[in-house]
Amino acid sequence: MNIWLALRLSGRSPALEPHRHALAAIARKIDRRTSLFAALALVASGACAAAAPPSASVRADYSQLIQNVSQLAEKEMAAHDVVGLSIALVDDQRVVWARGFGHADKSKGLPATPETLFRLGSMTELFTAAAAMQLAEQGKLDIDRPLQRYLPELSVRSRYAGPVVITPRNLMNHHSGLPRDYLQGLWTPNSNPDSLIRAIRGIELVAPPDRVFSYSNLGVSLLGNVIERLAQTPYAAHLEQRLLQPLGMTRSSLAAAPVSHPLMSRSYRKGEETADPALRDIPAGGLVSSATEMSRFLSMVFAGGRVGDTRILRPETLDAMFSPQNQGVELDRSLRIGLGWMLSGTGDIDLRGAGTVAHHAGDTVSFHSQLVALPEHKLGVVVLANSNSARGTVNKLATETLAQALEIKAGIRQPVAEPVELARTPLSPADRQAYAGYYTTQMGPVRVYADGDQLQAEALGRTFRLVPRTDGRLALKYRLLGLIPFKLDALDAIGFSLDHVAGRDILIAHRNGQELMLGEKIEPVPLPAAWLVRQGDYVPSDTARDGPLVRSVHAGFENGMGFLEVRLVQQPDRPLRLAIKPVSDTEALVLGAWNDMGETLRAERSANGAEFLEFSGVRFIRQ
């Protein structure tokens, strides 16, 4: 699932790198949802700068764009250790530019080209949604009927009042309330759909359906199961027959692991080759494709669902997929999502005055991708990369490419953001008191407190200043050792405020006129004695099959709240801290942005009486 902001901090001293990583983490957590406990997205939209429409001859000339973006790609790749990348720009039915940069296989000296194959991660969901809507067109699938009509053995539990009705529409717009992932067995090639349904039997919702946007790869995988049953054909085979082959995507495929093909890119971490693990959930992340072949998907969209004489989707179906599905969801604020498509831009995907901005990112452990479509202008771009550090790069290149293409084709120039000045006077005592307290957020627990006439915030193991701005919001500032200011371009564009929404005191992040619910103010809940004795260090049991993800977990108690400190295999030196809220002696919620919504952590006992913690099907045993 997760469009991350790139922080440009002055200097590259190794001594400053830990601080740079921590600050980058804040911008990433604000700007994107990726990894198990990932963040929601900031949606950026607004008015565009006026520009005189260019002549037809100017609109057709993309040569300056090609030069500009090529230089930007080389610069970004060098700055972020990106080994290989491919890009394609589509203007209606033409690929007006496609190029590879760097290497598909560095050890063999093989260059990346527009035909290089990459793993596309969650971009697969665009195809899963399209296949579901094909079945809806045929009358085989009603996207507003309960999911159990198609998966009768699916069993879901809820701690929330009211009936649990999850529909295929909920799965496509990520409002099902299902957990983001089911960790046990996630990183294995076993993609048997029936075994997944059996494994998650009795799974607990993290939120009531239709309450709030909650990204769920698990939900998309269940939609793949529905497709397979209705088509009476294995999911991958059905999509190849009904989508990939008609689109002419003959080298593309759906698989749990990187395919054996001479055009398949290797994967990299910090410039060194690394294995990209298999992924069980093929409908949510199994697509392998190239920039050239993904261009055909974009051209189909711009042709109203046709490829030549072949109808892939009806125009009205595409219109529905590009229509916001969550306008009545109060907790989503300005975030908009269609059916399978993110809308109006999120995070780095900031294109104003372009009409509908429909897109989807894709991430595996090492591959990152971004596809953006402007349906009203029939412009689109796809950027694919083979390095774990490329997330910000693919987003930046996609946005910059379309910004320049939009100006060339339609005369719409992106406005220059006006910086917001800091206020000359401190916050009033009443405002400082209103902000002070504890929050559960997408960055983990945050403590805000008054220090004289200033506000301080403790997050990610560091202390930040919250400084009032002239627009009434707060800016986040950081000083190394309390003395040396860091310039945070990404965070400087974000303002913070407190609002009362649906009975909750909500911390809101504002960017480019759009809003993200960042977290909720909470009262610390003392841990019951049963949970206090569970403090300590835990590791996944030998039966856990989530090897690439969790390395260790520390359960602790601090500032009146329980927490988990999670260390991932890929980032062991940057632990992720999460608040937990006990709801019984044996169950606790692992909180994200909300005080009463989250995945369930359970304390259970094995056959020999030894206690262990269970989360998302994975057992954690005390060291």
XYZ file of C-alpha atoms in Angstrom:
623
model
C 0.000 0.000 0.000
C 2.402 3.062 0.802
C 3.795 8.783 -1.897
C 6.359 9.921 0.617
C 7.675 13.477 0.937
C 11.398 13.896 0.299
C 13.048 16.000 2.976
C 15.952 18.140 1.817
C 18.000 18.817 4.883
C 21.140 20.908 4.564
C 24.389 18.938 4.687
C 25.124 15.225 4.400
C 27.319 14.714 7.465
C 27.150 11.117 8.730
C 26.743 12.497 12.240
C 23.459 14.101 11.200
C 22.000 11.068 9.421
C 20.092 9.661 12.448
C 18.360 13.016 12.853
C 17.718 13.284 9.134
C 16.090 9.826 9.166
C 13.897 10.694 12.146
C 12.722 13.937 10.573
C 12.108 12.232 7.261
C 10.016 9.681 9.117
C 7.693 12.418 10.364
C 7.104 13.731 6.851
C 6.624 10.203 5.556
C 4.185 9.326 8.319
C 2.204 12.482 7.598
C 2.275 11.943 3.860
C 1.737 8.282 3.139
C 0.342 4.961 4.111
C 2.918 2.153 3.744
C 4.024 -0.748 5.906
C 1.859 -2.469 8.473
C 1.182 0.601 10.579
C 1.251 3.113 7.768
C -0.218 6.560 7.570
C -3.128 7.961 5.677
C -2.423 10.360 2.864
C -2.509 14.154 2.687
C -4.625 15.115 -0.286
C -3.315 18.129 -2.150
C -5.485 20.138 -4.516
C -6.526 23.714 -5.198
C -6.521 26.557 -7.698
C -4.005 26.727 -10.513
C -2.002 29.640 -11.790
C -3.376 31.328 -14.876
C -1.421 30.924 -18.090
C -2.252 31.712 -21.688
C -3.164 28.562 -23.634
C -0.237 27.719 -25.936
C -0.597 27.116 -29.638
C -1.141 23.624 -30.998
C 2.477 23.400 -32.164
C 3.734 24.207 -28.656
C 1.346 21.696 -27.082
C 2.788 18.948 -29.256
C 6.410 19.683 -28.351
C 7.556 17.753 -25.284
C 11.274 18.091 -26.023
C 11.987 20.531 -23.206
C 10.030 18.377 -20.761
C 12.087 15.348 -21.791
C 15.306 17.229 -21.185
C 14.139 18.628 -17.841
C 12.785 15.374 -16.446
C 15.790 13.385 -17.655
C 18.084 15.702 -15.718
C 15.823 15.503 -12.676
C 15.745 11.699 -12.831
C 19.529 11.444 -12.895
C 19.833 13.899 -10.020
C 17.223 12.141 -7.863
C 18.640 8.696 -8.531
C 22.125 9.794 -7.507
C 20.819 11.496 -4.365
C 18.730 8.530 -3.203
C 20.740 5.466 -4.285
C 18.220 4.426 -6.936
C 19.837 1.828 -9.192
C 17.281 1.571 -11.984
C 14.137 3.351 -13.140
C 11.779 3.483 -16.120
C 9.300 6.194 -17.073
C 6.633 6.629 -19.748
C 4.517 9.693 -20.565
C 1.193 9.084 -22.324
C -0.785 11.690 -24.282
C -4.094 10.007 -25.103
C -3.229 7.128 -27.458
C 0.452 8.015 -27.884
C 3.445 7.233 -25.731
C 5.193 10.550 -26.290
C 8.240 9.604 -24.230
C 9.576 6.448 -22.632
C 13.042 5.904 -21.233
C 15.032 3.828 -18.785
C 17.664 5.190 -16.408
C 20.392 3.319 -14.580
C 20.504 -0.450 -14.429
C 18.053 -3.324 -14.366
C 20.944 -5.605 -13.384
C 23.959 -3.707 -12.107
C 26.245 -6.724 -11.779
C 25.759 -7.624 -15.458
C 25.725 -4.028 -16.647
C 22.225 -4.410 -18.097
C 20.528 -1.024 -18.487
C 16.982 -0.269 -17.450
C 14.757 0.333 -20.476
C 11.053 1.111 -20.989
C 10.576 -2.663 -21.457
C 12.246 -3.633 -18.157
C 9.889 -5.587 -15.894
C 9.316 -4.419 -12.316
C 7.125 -5.613 -9.463
C 4.321 -3.062 -9.142
C 3.019 -3.749 -5.633
C -0.319 -2.131 -4.818
C -0.705 -0.744 -8.338
C -2.103 -4.234 -8.933
C -5.278 -3.046 -7.213
C -6.220 -0.994 -10.280
C -6.463 -4.251 -12.229
C -8.259 -6.102 -9.449
C -10.838 -3.304 -9.283
C -11.180 -3.286 -13.081
C -11.783 -7.057 -13.105
C -14.403 -6.697 -10.379
C -16.180 -3.962 -12.329
C -16.168 -6.129 -15.462
C -18.071 -8.740 -13.464
C -20.428 -6.024 -12.228
C -21.097 -5.004 -15.841
C -21.965 -8.630 -16.602
C -24.434 -8.747 -13.714
C -22.396 -11.370 -11.861
C -21.263 -9.057 -9.051
C -23.314 -6.547 -7.075
C -20.745 -4.309 -5.418
C -23.281 -3.194 -2.791
C -24.289 -6.642 -1.565
C -22.689 -8.131 1.570
C -19.366 -9.812 0.920
C -20.615 -13.040 2.517
C -22.946 -13.500 -0.455
C -19.834 -14.392 -2.451
C -17.645 -15.697 0.386
C -20.186 -17.353 2.714
C -17.530 -18.937 4.943
C -15.927 -15.549 5.712
C -16.253 -14.804 9.431
C -15.572 -11.314 10.813
C -15.893 -10.066 14.389
C -16.500 -6.511 15.556
C -16.259 -4.790 18.916
C -18.340 -1.911 17.547
C -22.093 -1.479 17.838
C -24.327 -2.270 14.892
C -24.356 -4.931 12.190
C -21.205 -5.730 10.217
C -21.953 -5.278 6.522
C -18.887 -5.227 4.284
C -19.434 -4.900 0.543
C -17.167 -5.172 -2.509
C -17.516 -1.390 -2.803
C -16.015 -1.084 0.683
C -13.074 -3.222 -0.409
C -12.392 -1.023 -3.437
C -12.663 2.278 -1.543
C -10.852 1.035 1.581
C -13.710 1.616 3.999
C -14.282 -2.011 5.004
C -12.720 -1.675 8.457
C -10.626 -4.788 7.811
C -6.991 -4.806 8.988
C -4.379 -3.542 6.582
C -2.691 -6.946 6.270
C -2.756 -10.412 7.747
C 0.875 -10.921 8.665
C 1.041 -14.663 9.200
C 2.128 -16.122 5.880
C 2.152 -12.732 4.122
C 5.678 -13.149 2.758
C 5.217 -16.616 1.280
C 4.370 -17.811 -2.247
C 1.288 -19.677 -0.988
C -1.545 -17.728 -2.598
C -4.328 -20.291 -2.158
C -7.410 -18.092 -1.605
C -9.308 -20.656 0.449
C -6.412 -21.027 2.884
C -6.380 -17.250 3.457
C -10.099 -17.196 4.269
C -9.611 -20.064 6.707
C -6.609 -18.350 8.305
C -8.480 -15.106 9.009
C -11.662 -16.748 10.302
C -12.996 -14.591 13.133
C -10.682 -11.687 12.297
C -11.432 -8.499 14.239
C -12.332 -5.259 12.472
C -10.075 -2.264 13.125
C -12.971 0.156 12.504
C -16.675 -0.028 11.670
C -17.368 -0.216 7.917
C -17.777 3.218 6.305
C -16.483 4.995 9.441
C -13.078 6.113 8.113
C -10.580 5.474 5.317
C -8.467 2.513 6.427
C -6.264 1.045 3.728
C -6.551 -2.734 3.532
C -4.490 -4.986 1.299
C -6.323 -7.857 2.966
C -9.622 -6.493 1.677
C -8.298 -6.334 -1.879
C -7.098 -9.922 -1.593
C -10.604 -10.959 -0.554
C -11.941 -9.131 -3.608
C -9.563 -11.263 -5.663
C -11.130 -14.329 -4.056
C -14.575 -13.082 -5.094
C -13.370 -12.593 -8.679
C -11.928 -16.099 -8.772
C -15.154 -17.699 -7.571
C -17.447 -15.763 -9.882
C -15.173 -16.308 -12.889
C -14.645 -19.966 -11.956
C -11.048 -19.429 -13.033
C -7.921 -18.816 -10.938
C -7.482 -15.098 -10.278
C -4.211 -14.661 -12.199
C -5.450 -16.624 -15.212
C -8.707 -14.656 -15.299
C -6.953 -11.280 -15.252
C -4.516 -12.382 -17.931
C -7.435 -13.452 -20.158
C -9.742 -10.489 -19.507
C -7.285 -7.625 -19.000
C -3.619 -8.241 -19.768
C -4.043 -10.022 -23.108
C -6.743 -7.676 -24.511
C -4.585 -4.709 -23.467
C -1.596 -6.137 -25.316
C 0.337 -6.483 -22.059
C 1.880 -9.744 -23.246
C 4.959 -9.633 -21.012
C 3.045 -8.636 -17.884
C 1.930 -11.245 -15.378
C 0.560 -11.788 -11.890
C 2.821 -13.725 -9.575
C 3.773 -14.058 -5.930
C 7.492 -13.515 -6.607
C 9.747 -11.850 -9.187
C 9.358 -13.739 -12.453
C 12.083 -15.598 -14.320
C 12.364 -13.461 -17.436
C 15.364 -11.852 -19.171
C 13.692 -8.438 -18.819
C 12.998 -8.807 -15.066
C 14.841 -6.222 -12.989
C 16.923 -7.131 -9.976
C 16.053 -5.398 -6.688
C 18.338 -3.225 -4.562
C 18.812 -1.798 -1.093
C 21.397 0.946 -0.515
C 22.744 0.240 -3.985
C 23.378 -3.440 -3.285
C 21.381 -6.296 -4.753
C 18.874 -7.857 -2.377
C 16.120 -10.423 -2.690
C 12.572 -9.095 -2.930
C 10.459 -11.601 -0.969
C 7.442 -13.441 -2.286
C 4.014 -12.014 -1.458
C 0.975 -14.200 -0.758
C -1.607 -11.528 -1.596
C -1.360 -11.463 -5.396
C -4.601 -9.442 -5.974
C -3.165 -6.671 -3.784
C 0.418 -6.673 -5.028
C 1.370 -9.351 -7.550
C 1.511 -7.472 -10.869
C 4.779 -7.540 -12.831
C 4.916 -5.118 -15.754
C 6.892 -2.454 -17.593
C 6.496 1.244 -18.275
C 5.701 0.465 -21.911
C 2.944 -2.016 -21.107
C 1.431 0.090 -18.315
C 1.137 2.863 -20.906
C -1.398 0.692 -22.706
C -3.530 0.583 -19.588
C -3.482 4.402 -19.446
C -4.427 4.699 -23.126
C -7.365 2.345 -22.529
C -8.574 4.662 -19.766
C -8.260 7.703 -22.047
C -10.164 5.876 -24.816
C -13.184 5.426 -22.561
C -12.392 1.809 -21.793
C -11.555 0.616 -25.309
C -8.469 -0.858 -26.955
C -9.067 -0.604 -30.678
C -12.325 -2.466 -31.309
C -12.197 -4.279 -27.962
C -14.256 -3.007 -25.046
C -12.469 -3.473 -21.703
C -14.739 -1.302 -19.534
C -17.778 0.838 -20.253
C -17.325 4.626 -20.069
C -19.892 4.836 -17.272
C -17.920 2.234 -15.322
C -14.763 4.321 -15.580
C -16.756 7.377 -14.513
C -17.880 5.502 -11.412
C -14.336 4.395 -10.642
C -13.170 8.023 -10.861
C -16.036 9.319 -8.689
C -15.422 10.010 -4.968
C -16.943 7.259 -2.858
C -16.457 8.804 0.587
C -17.866 12.329 0.472
C -20.159 11.654 3.419
C -17.414 10.272 5.673
C -16.769 13.037 8.191
C -13.515 11.637 9.549
C -11.947 11.541 6.073
C -12.075 15.344 5.805
C -10.816 16.196 2.305
C -9.327 12.821 1.391
C -11.090 11.379 -1.656
C -10.975 7.890 -3.090
C -12.775 6.250 -5.999
C -13.144 2.562 -6.801
C -9.567 1.334 -6.798
C -8.184 4.795 -7.586
C -6.911 7.440 -5.199
C -8.295 10.823 -6.251
C -7.251 14.477 -6.279
C -3.669 13.783 -5.370
C -2.111 12.532 -2.172
C 1.221 13.392 -0.632
C 3.676 14.302 -3.375
C 1.012 13.924 -6.069
C 0.092 17.594 -6.033
C -1.383 18.807 -9.333
C -3.776 21.712 -9.132
C -6.198 22.901 -11.766
C -5.952 19.548 -13.534
C -9.460 18.295 -12.799
C -9.541 14.708 -11.614
C -6.122 13.476 -10.501
C -6.431 9.692 -10.330
C -3.480 7.612 -9.277
C -2.100 4.643 -7.414
C 1.321 3.936 -5.960
C 2.870 0.524 -5.518
C 5.455 -0.761 -3.047
C 7.079 -4.073 -2.318
C 10.074 -4.361 0.002
C 12.408 -3.083 -2.740
C 10.319 -1.985 -5.751
C 8.389 1.293 -5.894
C 6.064 2.660 -8.549
C 3.618 5.459 -9.266
C 0.931 5.850 -11.936
C -1.021 9.093 -12.366
C -3.829 9.844 -14.826
C -5.491 13.163 -15.691
C -8.635 11.891 -17.472
C -9.934 15.320 -18.516
C -6.654 16.072 -20.301
C -5.847 12.502 -21.363
C -2.395 12.754 -19.869
C -0.751 10.068 -17.784
C 2.595 8.938 -16.477
C 4.008 5.752 -15.006
C 7.308 5.572 -13.114
C 8.805 2.266 -11.937
C 11.960 1.732 -9.850
C 13.935 -1.182 -8.423
C 15.377 0.270 -5.197
C 13.944 0.414 -1.679
C 14.875 4.114 -1.414
C 12.999 5.139 -4.577
C 9.554 5.935 -3.165
C 10.047 9.693 -3.076
C 11.835 9.647 -6.424
C 9.015 7.962 -8.361
C 6.475 10.358 -6.854
C 8.533 13.433 -7.630
C 9.196 12.379 -11.209
C 5.544 11.519 -11.827
C 4.345 14.846 -10.469
C 6.947 16.960 -12.242
C 6.403 15.181 -15.549
C 2.650 15.759 -15.501
C 2.998 19.330 -14.236
C 5.126 20.192 -17.261
C 2.969 18.146 -19.651
C -0.161 19.896 -18.385
C 1.372 23.292 -19.081
C 2.525 22.216 -22.543
C -0.787 20.650 -23.572
C -3.369 22.782 -21.763
C -1.554 25.952 -20.711
C -2.172 25.183 -17.030
C 0.806 26.201 -14.938
C 1.265 25.042 -11.377
C 1.318 27.913 -8.869
C 4.343 28.627 -6.748
C 3.510 27.913 -3.122
C 3.544 31.002 -0.955
C 5.340 30.386 2.344
C 3.356 31.079 5.490
C 5.129 33.379 7.928
C 5.647 32.550 11.573
C 3.658 34.678 14.002
C 5.516 37.272 16.068
C 3.560 36.547 19.242
C 3.410 33.250 21.157
C 0.269 31.216 21.659
C -2.086 32.378 24.372
C -2.126 30.398 27.643
C -5.579 29.081 26.705
C -4.317 27.792 23.356
C -1.282 26.196 24.955
C -3.532 24.434 27.444
C -5.857 23.267 24.662
C -3.011 21.643 22.721
C -1.219 20.140 25.725
C -1.803 16.448 26.301
C -1.267 13.017 24.797
C -2.157 12.002 21.260
C -2.277 8.736 19.422
C -1.135 9.442 15.861
C 0.130 7.875 12.670
C 3.647 8.599 14.000
C 2.964 6.746 17.228
C 2.299 8.327 20.637
C 2.920 12.072 20.838
C 3.115 14.198 23.961
C 2.530 17.960 23.696
C 3.373 20.171 26.670
C 3.908 23.825 27.521
C 7.438 25.047 28.246
C 7.057 28.631 29.384
C 5.308 30.448 26.554
C 6.278 27.763 24.028
C 4.803 24.425 23.035
C 6.977 21.342 22.763
C 6.122 17.997 21.183
C 7.819 14.677 21.892
C 7.594 12.272 18.952
C 9.799 9.546 17.498
C 12.220 9.920 20.382
C 12.901 13.607 19.695
C 11.624 16.952 20.896
C 10.167 19.497 18.486
C 8.827 23.024 18.869
C 5.293 23.893 17.804
C 5.436 27.492 16.614
C 2.350 29.595 15.744
C 1.966 30.782 12.143
C 0.144 33.830 10.832
C -2.657 31.624 9.453
C -3.533 30.408 12.953
C -1.914 27.004 12.555
C 1.257 25.613 14.066
C 4.576 24.869 12.395
C 6.836 22.024 13.493
C 10.463 23.041 14.108
C 13.495 21.060 15.188
C 16.896 22.004 16.603
C 19.752 19.519 16.746
C 20.901 19.294 20.370
C 18.395 22.062 21.031
C 20.694 24.558 19.288
C 21.190 23.974 15.561
C 18.064 24.539 13.437
C 17.261 22.023 10.705
C 15.483 23.294 7.616
C 12.589 20.952 6.849
C 11.196 21.880 3.438
C 8.519 19.182 3.558
C 7.348 19.999 7.070
C 7.496 23.745 6.441
C 4.622 23.278 3.974
C 2.464 21.590 6.615
C 0.453 23.390 9.275
C -1.122 21.753 12.311
C -4.347 22.576 14.111
C -6.739 21.129 16.671
C -10.407 20.630 15.867
C -13.428 18.953 17.432
C -14.864 16.459 14.941
C -17.546 13.844 15.572
C -17.030 14.084 19.319
C -13.247 13.816 19.045
C -10.401 16.276 19.617
C -8.457 15.799 16.407
C -4.953 16.888 15.435
C -5.127 17.918 11.777
C -2.327 18.396 9.256
C -2.993 20.969 6.513
C -1.208 21.128 3.169
C -2.186 22.971 -0.010
C -5.721 23.557 1.214
C -6.305 19.908 2.066
C -6.481 18.146 5.399
C -5.413 14.901 7.022
C -6.652 13.592 10.338
C -3.250 13.007 11.894
C -4.277 11.802 15.339
C -6.618 12.050 18.284
C -6.122 13.512 21.753
C -6.466 10.842 24.411
C -6.406 10.417 28.145
C -3.721 7.992 29.326
C -5.250 4.705 30.430
C -3.283 2.962 33.202
C -2.297 -0.549 32.255
C -4.096 -3.269 34.219
C -1.864 -5.487 36.321
C -2.341 -8.273 33.791
C -0.642 -6.125 31.140
C 2.010 -4.598 33.396
C 3.556 -8.029 33.941
C 3.838 -8.468 30.166
C 6.460 -5.748 29.814
C 9.582 -7.053 28.137
C 11.122 -8.131 24.844
C 9.452 -10.472 22.361
C 10.450 -12.068 19.067
C 8.384 -13.873 16.423
C 8.047 -17.578 17.160
C 9.607 -20.228 14.962
C 6.201 -20.827 13.374
C 5.942 -17.217 12.158
C 6.328 -16.831 8.408
C 6.667 -13.058 8.287
C 10.470 -13.132 8.126
C 11.053 -9.940 6.126
C 8.978 -7.771 8.447
C 9.244 -7.884 12.239
C 12.538 -8.475 14.010
C 11.530 -7.840 17.616
C 8.908 -6.148 19.791
C 9.365 -4.461 23.164
C 6.251 -4.027 25.322
C 6.546 -1.186 27.822
C 4.797 1.450 29.930
C 5.628 5.163 29.914
C 3.895 8.453 30.705
C 0.842 6.581 31.905
C 0.422 4.658 28.648
C 1.339 1.254 27.324
C 3.309 1.002 24.118
C 4.927 -1.411 21.694
C 8.324 -0.633 20.202
C 8.572 -2.560 16.941
C 11.859 -3.132 15.143
C 11.611 -4.167 11.514
C 14.167 -6.362 9.807
C 14.735 -3.723 7.129
C 15.171 -0.875 9.658
C 16.327 -2.332 12.988
C 17.913 0.944 14.083
C 14.669 2.910 13.683
C 12.039 1.416 15.990
C 8.382 2.242 15.468
C 6.520 3.094 18.665
C 2.784 2.391 18.904
C 0.353 3.106 21.720
C -1.688 0.222 23.072
C -5.010 0.495 24.866
C -6.094 -2.519 26.940
C -9.754 -3.430 26.529
C -9.565 -6.523 28.759
C -6.978 -8.547 30.646
C -6.167 -10.435 27.452
C -6.848 -7.968 24.623
C -5.502 -4.527 23.713
C -5.958 -2.232 20.742
C -2.812 -1.217 18.864
C -3.683 2.409 18.187
C -2.950 4.465 15.096
C -4.752 7.756 14.560
C -7.823 6.895 16.623
C -8.447 6.242 20.300
C -10.972 3.461 19.725
C -9.856 1.937 16.428
C -6.952 -0.379 15.750
C -5.807 -3.949 15.349
C -6.081 -6.344 18.269
C -3.143 -7.623 20.306
C -3.976 -10.737 22.312
C -2.312 -12.537 25.189
C -2.818 -16.281 24.835
C -1.333 -19.497 26.162
C 0.154 -22.422 24.308
C -0.634 -26.057 25.026
C 2.191 -26.188 27.584
C 0.814 -23.147 29.422
C 3.427 -20.639 28.234
C 1.989 -17.203 27.493
C 2.637 -15.451 24.187
C 1.379 -12.347 22.397
C -0.527 -12.777 19.143
C -0.895 -10.083 16.500
C -2.264 -10.580 12.990
C -1.784 -14.328 13.252
C 1.861 -14.063 14.345
C 2.956 -15.338 17.750
C 5.524 -13.333 19.704
C 7.302 -15.134 22.535
C 9.108 -13.486 25.435
C 12.891 -13.594 25.262
